[in-house]
PDB file of C-alpha atoms in Angstrom:
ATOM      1  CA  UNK I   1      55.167 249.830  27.856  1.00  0.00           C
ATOM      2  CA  UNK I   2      51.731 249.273  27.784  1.00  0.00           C
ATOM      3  CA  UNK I   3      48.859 249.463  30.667  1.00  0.00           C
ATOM      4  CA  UNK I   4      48.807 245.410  30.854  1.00  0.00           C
ATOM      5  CA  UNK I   5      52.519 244.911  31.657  1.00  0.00           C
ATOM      6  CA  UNK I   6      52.268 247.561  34.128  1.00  0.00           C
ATOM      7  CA  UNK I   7      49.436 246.469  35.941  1.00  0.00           C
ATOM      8  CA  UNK I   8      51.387 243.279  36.471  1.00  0.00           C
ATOM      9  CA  UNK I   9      54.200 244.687  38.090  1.00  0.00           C
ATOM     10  CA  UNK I  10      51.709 246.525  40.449  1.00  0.00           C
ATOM     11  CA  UNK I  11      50.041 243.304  41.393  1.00  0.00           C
ATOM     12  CA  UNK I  12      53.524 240.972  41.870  1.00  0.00           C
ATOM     13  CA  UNK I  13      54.357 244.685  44.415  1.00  0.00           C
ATOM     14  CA  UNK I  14      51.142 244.576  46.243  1.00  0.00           C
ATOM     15  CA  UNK I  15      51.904 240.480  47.093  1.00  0.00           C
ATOM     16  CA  UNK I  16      55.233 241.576  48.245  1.00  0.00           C
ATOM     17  CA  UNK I  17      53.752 244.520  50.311  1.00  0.00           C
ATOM     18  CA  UNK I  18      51.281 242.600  51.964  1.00  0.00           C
ATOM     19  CA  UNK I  19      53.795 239.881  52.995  1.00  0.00           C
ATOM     20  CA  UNK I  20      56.009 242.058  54.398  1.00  0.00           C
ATOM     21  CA  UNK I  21      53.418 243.851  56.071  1.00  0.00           C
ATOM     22  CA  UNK I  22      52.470 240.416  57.757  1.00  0.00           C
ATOM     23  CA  UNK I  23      55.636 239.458  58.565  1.00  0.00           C
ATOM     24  CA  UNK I  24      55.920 242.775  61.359  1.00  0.00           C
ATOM     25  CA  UNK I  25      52.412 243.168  62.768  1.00  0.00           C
ATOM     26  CA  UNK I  26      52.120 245.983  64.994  1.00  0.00           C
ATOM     27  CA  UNK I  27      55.548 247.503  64.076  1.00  0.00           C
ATOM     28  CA  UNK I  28      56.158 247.988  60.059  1.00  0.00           C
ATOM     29  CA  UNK I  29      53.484 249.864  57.762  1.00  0.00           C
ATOM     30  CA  UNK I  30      53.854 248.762  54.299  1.00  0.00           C
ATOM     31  CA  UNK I  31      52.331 250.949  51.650  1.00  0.00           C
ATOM     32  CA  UNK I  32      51.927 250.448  47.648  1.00  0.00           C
ATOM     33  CA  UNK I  33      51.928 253.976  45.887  1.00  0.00           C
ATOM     34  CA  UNK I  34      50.560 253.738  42.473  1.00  0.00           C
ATOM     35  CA  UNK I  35      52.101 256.194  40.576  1.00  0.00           C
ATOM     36  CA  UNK I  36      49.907 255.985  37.499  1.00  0.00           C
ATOM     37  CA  UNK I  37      47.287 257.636  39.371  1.00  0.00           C
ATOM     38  CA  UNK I  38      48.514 260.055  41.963  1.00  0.00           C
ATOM     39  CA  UNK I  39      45.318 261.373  43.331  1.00  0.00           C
ATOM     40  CA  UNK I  40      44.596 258.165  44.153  1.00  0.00           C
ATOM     41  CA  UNK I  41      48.035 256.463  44.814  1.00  0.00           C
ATOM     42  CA  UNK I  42      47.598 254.230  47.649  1.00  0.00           C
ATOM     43  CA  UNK I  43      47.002 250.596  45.856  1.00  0.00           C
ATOM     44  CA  UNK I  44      47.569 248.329  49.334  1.00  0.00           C
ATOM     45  CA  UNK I  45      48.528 249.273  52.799  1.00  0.00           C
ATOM     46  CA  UNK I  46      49.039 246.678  55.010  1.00  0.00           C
ATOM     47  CA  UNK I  47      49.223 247.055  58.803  1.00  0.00           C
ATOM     48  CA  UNK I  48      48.017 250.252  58.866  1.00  0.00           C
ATOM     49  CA  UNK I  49      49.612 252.440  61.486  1.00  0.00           C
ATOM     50  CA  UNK I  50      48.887 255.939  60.482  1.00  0.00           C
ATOM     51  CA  UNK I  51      45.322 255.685  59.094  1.00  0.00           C
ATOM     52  CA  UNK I  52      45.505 256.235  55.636  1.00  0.00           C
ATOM     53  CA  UNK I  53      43.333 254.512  53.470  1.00  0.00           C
ATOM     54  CA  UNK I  54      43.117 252.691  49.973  1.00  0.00           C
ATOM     55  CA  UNK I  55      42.733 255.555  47.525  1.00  0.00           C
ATOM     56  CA  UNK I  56      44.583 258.290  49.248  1.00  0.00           C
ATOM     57  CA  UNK I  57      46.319 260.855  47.534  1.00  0.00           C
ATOM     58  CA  UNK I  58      50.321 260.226  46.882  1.00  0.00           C
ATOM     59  CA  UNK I  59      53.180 261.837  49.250  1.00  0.00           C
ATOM     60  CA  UNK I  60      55.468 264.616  48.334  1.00  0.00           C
ATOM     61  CA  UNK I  61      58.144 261.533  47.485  1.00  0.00           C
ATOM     62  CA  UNK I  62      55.794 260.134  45.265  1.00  0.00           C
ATOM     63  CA  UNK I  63      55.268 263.099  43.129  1.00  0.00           C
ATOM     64  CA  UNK I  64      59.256 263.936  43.130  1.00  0.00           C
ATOM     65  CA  UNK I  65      59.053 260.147  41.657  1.00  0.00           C
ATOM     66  CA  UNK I  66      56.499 261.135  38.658  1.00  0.00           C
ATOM     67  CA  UNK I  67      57.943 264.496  37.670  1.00  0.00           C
ATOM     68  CA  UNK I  68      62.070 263.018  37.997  1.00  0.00           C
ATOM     69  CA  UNK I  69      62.818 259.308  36.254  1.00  0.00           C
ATOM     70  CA  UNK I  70      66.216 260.327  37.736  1.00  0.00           C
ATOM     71  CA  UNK I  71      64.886 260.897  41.535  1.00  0.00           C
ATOM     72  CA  UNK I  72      66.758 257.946  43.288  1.00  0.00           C
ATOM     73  CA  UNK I  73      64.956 254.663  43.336  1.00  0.00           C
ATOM     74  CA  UNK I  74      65.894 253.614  47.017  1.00  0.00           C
ATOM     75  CA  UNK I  75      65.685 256.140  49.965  1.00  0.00           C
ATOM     76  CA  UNK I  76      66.966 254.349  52.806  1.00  0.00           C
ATOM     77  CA  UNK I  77      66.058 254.531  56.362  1.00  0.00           C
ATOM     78  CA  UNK I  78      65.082 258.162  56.443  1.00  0.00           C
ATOM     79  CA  UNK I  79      63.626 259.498  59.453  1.00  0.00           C
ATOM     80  CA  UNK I  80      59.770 260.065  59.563  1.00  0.00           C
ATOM     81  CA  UNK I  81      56.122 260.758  61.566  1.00  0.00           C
ATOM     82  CA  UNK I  82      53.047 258.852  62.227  1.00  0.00           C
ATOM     83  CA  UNK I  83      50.672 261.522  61.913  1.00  0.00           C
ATOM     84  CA  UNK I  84      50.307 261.134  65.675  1.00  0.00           C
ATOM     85  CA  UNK I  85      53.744 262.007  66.305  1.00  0.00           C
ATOM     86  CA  UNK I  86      55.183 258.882  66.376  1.00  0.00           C
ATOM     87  CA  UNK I  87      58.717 258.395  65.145  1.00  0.00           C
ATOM     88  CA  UNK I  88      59.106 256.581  62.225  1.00  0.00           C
ATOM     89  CA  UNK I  89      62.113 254.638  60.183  1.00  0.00           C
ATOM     90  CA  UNK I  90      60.896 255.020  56.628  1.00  0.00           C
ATOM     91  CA  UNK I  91      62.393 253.170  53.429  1.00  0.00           C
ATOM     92  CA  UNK I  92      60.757 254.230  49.565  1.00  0.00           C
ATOM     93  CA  UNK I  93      61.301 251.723  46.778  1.00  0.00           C
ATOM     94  CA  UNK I  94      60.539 252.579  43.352  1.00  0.00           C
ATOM     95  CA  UNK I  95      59.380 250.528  40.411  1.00  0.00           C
ATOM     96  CA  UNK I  96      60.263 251.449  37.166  1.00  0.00           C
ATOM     97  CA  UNK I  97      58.550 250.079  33.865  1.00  0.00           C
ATOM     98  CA  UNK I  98      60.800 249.172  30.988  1.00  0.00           C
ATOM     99  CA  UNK I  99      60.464 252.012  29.695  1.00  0.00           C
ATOM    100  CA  UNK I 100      62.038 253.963  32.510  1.00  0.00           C
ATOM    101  CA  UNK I 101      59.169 255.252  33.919  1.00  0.00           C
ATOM    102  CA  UNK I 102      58.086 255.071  38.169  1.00  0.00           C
ATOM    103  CA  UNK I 103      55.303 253.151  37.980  1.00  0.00           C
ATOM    104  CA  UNK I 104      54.928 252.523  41.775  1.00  0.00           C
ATOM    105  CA  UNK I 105      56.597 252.815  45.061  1.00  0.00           C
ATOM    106  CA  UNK I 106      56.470 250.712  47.929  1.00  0.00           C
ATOM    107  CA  UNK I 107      56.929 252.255  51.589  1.00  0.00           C
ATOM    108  CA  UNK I 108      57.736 250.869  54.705  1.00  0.00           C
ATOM    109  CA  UNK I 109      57.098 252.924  58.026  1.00  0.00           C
ATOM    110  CA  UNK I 110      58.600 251.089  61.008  1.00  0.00           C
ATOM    111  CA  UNK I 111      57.184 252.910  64.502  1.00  0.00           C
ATOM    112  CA  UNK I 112      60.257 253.487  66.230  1.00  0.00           C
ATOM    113  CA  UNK I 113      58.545 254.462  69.472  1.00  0.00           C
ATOM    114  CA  UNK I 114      57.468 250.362  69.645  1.00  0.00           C
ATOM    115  CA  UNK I 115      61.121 249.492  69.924  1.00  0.00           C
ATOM    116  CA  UNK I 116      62.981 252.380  71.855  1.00  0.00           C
ATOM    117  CA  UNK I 117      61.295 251.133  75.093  1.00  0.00           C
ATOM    118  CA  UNK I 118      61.850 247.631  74.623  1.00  0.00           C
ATOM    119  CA  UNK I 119      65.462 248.720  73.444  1.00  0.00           C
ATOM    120  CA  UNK I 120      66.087 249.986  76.966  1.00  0.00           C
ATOM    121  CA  UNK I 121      64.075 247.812  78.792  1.00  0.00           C
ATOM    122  CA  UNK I 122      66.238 244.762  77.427  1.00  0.00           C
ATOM    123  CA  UNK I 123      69.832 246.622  77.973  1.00  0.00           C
ATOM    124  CA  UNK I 124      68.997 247.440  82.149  1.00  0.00           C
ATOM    125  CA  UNK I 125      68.178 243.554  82.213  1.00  0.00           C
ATOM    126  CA  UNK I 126      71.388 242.895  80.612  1.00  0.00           C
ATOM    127  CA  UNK I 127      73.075 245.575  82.223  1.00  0.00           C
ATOM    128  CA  UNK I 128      72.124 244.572  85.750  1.00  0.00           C
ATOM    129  CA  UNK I 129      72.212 240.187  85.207  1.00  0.00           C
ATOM    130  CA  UNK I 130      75.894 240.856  83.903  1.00  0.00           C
ATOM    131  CA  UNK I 131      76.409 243.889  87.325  1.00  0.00           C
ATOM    132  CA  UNK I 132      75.766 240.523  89.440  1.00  0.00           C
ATOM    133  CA  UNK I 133      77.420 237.875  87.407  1.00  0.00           C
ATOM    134  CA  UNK I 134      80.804 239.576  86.933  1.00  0.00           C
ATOM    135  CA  UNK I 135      80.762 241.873  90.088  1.00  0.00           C
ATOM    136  CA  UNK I 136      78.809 239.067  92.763  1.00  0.00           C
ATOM    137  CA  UNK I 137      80.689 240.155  95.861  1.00  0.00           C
ATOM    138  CA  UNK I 138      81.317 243.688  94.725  1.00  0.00           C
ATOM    139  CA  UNK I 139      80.006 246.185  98.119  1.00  0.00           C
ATOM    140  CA  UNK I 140      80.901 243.296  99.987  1.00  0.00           C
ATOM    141  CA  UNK I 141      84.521 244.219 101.835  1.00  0.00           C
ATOM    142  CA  UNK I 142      87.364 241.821 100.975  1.00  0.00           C
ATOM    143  CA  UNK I 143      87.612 240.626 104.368  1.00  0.00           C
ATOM    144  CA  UNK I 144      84.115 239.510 104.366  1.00  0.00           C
ATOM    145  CA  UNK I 145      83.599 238.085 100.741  1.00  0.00           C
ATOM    146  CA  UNK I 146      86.852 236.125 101.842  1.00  0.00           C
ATOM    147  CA  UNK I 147      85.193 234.548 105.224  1.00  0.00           C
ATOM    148  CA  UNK I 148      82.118 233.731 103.473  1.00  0.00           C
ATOM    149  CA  UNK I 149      83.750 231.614 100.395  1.00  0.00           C
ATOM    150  CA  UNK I 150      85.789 229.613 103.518  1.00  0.00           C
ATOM    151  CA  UNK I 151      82.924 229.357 105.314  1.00  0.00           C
ATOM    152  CA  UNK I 152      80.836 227.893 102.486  1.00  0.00           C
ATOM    153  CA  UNK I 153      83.410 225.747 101.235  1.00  0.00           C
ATOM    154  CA  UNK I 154      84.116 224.560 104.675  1.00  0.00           C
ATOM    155  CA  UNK I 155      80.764 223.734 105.282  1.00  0.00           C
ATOM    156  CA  UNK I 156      80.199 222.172 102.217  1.00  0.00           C
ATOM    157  CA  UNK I 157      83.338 220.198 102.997  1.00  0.00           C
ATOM    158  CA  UNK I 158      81.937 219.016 105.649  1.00  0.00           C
ATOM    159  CA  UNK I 159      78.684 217.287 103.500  1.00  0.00           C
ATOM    160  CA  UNK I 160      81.629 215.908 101.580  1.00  0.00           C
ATOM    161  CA  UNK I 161      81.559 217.986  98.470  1.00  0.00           C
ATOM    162  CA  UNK I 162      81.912 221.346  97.055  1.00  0.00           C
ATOM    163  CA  UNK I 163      79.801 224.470  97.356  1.00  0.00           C
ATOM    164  CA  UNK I 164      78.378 223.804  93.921  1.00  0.00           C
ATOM    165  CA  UNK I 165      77.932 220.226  94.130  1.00  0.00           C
ATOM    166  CA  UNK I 166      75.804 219.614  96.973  1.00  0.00           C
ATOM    167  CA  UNK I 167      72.736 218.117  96.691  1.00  0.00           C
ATOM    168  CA  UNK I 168      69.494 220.338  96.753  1.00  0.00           C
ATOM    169  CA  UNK I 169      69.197 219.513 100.511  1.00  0.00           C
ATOM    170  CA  UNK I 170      72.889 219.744 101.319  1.00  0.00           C
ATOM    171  CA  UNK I 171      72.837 223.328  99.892  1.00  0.00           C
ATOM    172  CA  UNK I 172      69.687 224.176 101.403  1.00  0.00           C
ATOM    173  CA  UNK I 173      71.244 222.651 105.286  1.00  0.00           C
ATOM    174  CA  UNK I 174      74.192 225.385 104.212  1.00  0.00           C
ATOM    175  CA  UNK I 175      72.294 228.026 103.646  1.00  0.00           C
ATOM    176  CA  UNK I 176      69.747 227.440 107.048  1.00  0.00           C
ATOM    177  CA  UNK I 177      73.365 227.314 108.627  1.00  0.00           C
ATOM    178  CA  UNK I 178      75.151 230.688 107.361  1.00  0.00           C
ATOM    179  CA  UNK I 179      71.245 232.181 107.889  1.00  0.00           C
ATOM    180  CA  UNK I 180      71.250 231.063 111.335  1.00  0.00           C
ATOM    181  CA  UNK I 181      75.293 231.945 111.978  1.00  0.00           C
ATOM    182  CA  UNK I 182      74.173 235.386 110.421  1.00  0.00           C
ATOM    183  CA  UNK I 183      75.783 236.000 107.852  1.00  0.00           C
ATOM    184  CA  UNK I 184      73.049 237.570 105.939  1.00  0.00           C
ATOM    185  CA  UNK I 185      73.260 240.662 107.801  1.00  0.00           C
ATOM    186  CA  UNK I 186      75.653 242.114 105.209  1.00  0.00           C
ATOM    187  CA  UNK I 187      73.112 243.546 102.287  1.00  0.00           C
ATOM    188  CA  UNK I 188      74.655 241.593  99.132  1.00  0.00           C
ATOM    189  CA  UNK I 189      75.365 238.257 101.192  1.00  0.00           C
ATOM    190  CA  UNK I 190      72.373 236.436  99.397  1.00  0.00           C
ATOM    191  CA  UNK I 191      73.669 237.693  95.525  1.00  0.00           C
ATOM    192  CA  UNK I 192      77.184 236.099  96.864  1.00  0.00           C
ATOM    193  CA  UNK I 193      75.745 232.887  98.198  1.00  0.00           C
ATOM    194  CA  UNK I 194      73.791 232.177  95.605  1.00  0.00           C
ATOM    195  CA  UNK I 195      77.030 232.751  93.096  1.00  0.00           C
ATOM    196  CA  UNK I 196      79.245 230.167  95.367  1.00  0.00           C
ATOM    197  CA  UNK I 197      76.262 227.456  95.567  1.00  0.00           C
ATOM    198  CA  UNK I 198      75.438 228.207  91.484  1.00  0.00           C
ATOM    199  CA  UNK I 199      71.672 229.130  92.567  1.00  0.00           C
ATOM    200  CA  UNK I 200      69.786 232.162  91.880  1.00  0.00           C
ATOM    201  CA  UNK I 201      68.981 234.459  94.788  1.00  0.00           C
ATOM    202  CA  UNK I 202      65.974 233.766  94.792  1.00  0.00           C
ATOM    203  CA  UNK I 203      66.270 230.076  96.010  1.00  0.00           C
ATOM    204  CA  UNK I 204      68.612 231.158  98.350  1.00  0.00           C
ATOM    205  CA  UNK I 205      66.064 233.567  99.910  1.00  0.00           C
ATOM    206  CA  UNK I 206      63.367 229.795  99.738  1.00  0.00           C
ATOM    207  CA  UNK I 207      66.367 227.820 101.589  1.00  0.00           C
ATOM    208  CA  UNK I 208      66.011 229.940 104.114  1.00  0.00           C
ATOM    209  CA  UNK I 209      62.060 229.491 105.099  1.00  0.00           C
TER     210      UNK I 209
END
């Protein structure tokens, strides 16, 4: 295979490797290894996240890469570190010539520690929205959760509809009324209002001002 051909598949790689790069700013490191040249194997590296530069020297994978043609072409999802410390969720390519030879590898480094937060962050929101949804009168006791749905529906009967139909005022007048009868002493009261009338808490809380 000669230099020419090679050099092409390099350059189609780098496109790739900056695209991808692009496409995850902030989380995903994408590196092109030139293999040709191993003391100076980094090509591209697009959104840098552990400060290597153009030029640097290739990684122990790399080198496995030159001396095997055999050495798997895909590692998948290995674990990793940012020199920092940072975890990392790694993936090698490598790019064979026609002659059989690695030519290049491309690397992707995805900082873990980005996502683990937001991870947990997003499954207490879930975790507590669906806690309310499914569970609304939940440390109220039976006997009370049972008063309050009469007592809404009975008032709402009253403005000649249901709980969930009245108009913004007529739910607002309901809930000045149970506020007034005081039936927010019990602690979750508001959470169960709110999920008879088909309001958030919140407003229930404003109706009451």
């Amino acid at each position: 295979m000669d230099h020419g051909t090679d050099e092409h598949f390099i350059r189609e790689a780098e496109k790739i490797a900056v695209a991808l790069g692009r496409m995850f700013p902030g989380l995903c490191e994408v590196v092109l290894h030139d293999l040709r040249d191993p003391q100076h194997a980094i090509r591209a590296i697009e959104n840098n996240l552990s400060g290597r530069q153009v030029g640097d020297s290739a990684t122990e994978l790399g080198l496995a890469r030159i001396a095997d043609p055999q050495y798997p072409s895909v590692i998948q999802n290995y674990p990793g570190r940012f020199p920092d410390g940072r975890p990392a969720k790694s993936t090698s390519i490598g790019i064979k010539n026609a002659a059989g030879e690695y030519i290049a590898a491309l690397c992707l480094n995805l900082d873990v520690s980005v996502l683990s937060p937001v991870t947990l962050a997003l499954s207490n929101l879930v975790a507590t929205d669906t806690e309310h949804r499914d569970q609304p009168l939940e440390t109220l006791r039976n006997r009370n959760a049972r008063e309050l749905r009469r007592t809404v529906e009975a008032l709402a009967a009253e403005r000649g509809g249901t709980p969930r139909s009245l108009s913004r005022e007529g739910k607002k007048a309901l809930v000045r009324q149970l506020h007034q009868d005081g039936y927010f002493d019990s602690r979750d009261a508001a959470q169960a209002i709110a999920d008879l009338l088909g309001v958030s808490r919140a407003t229930v809380y404003n109706y009451t001002k």
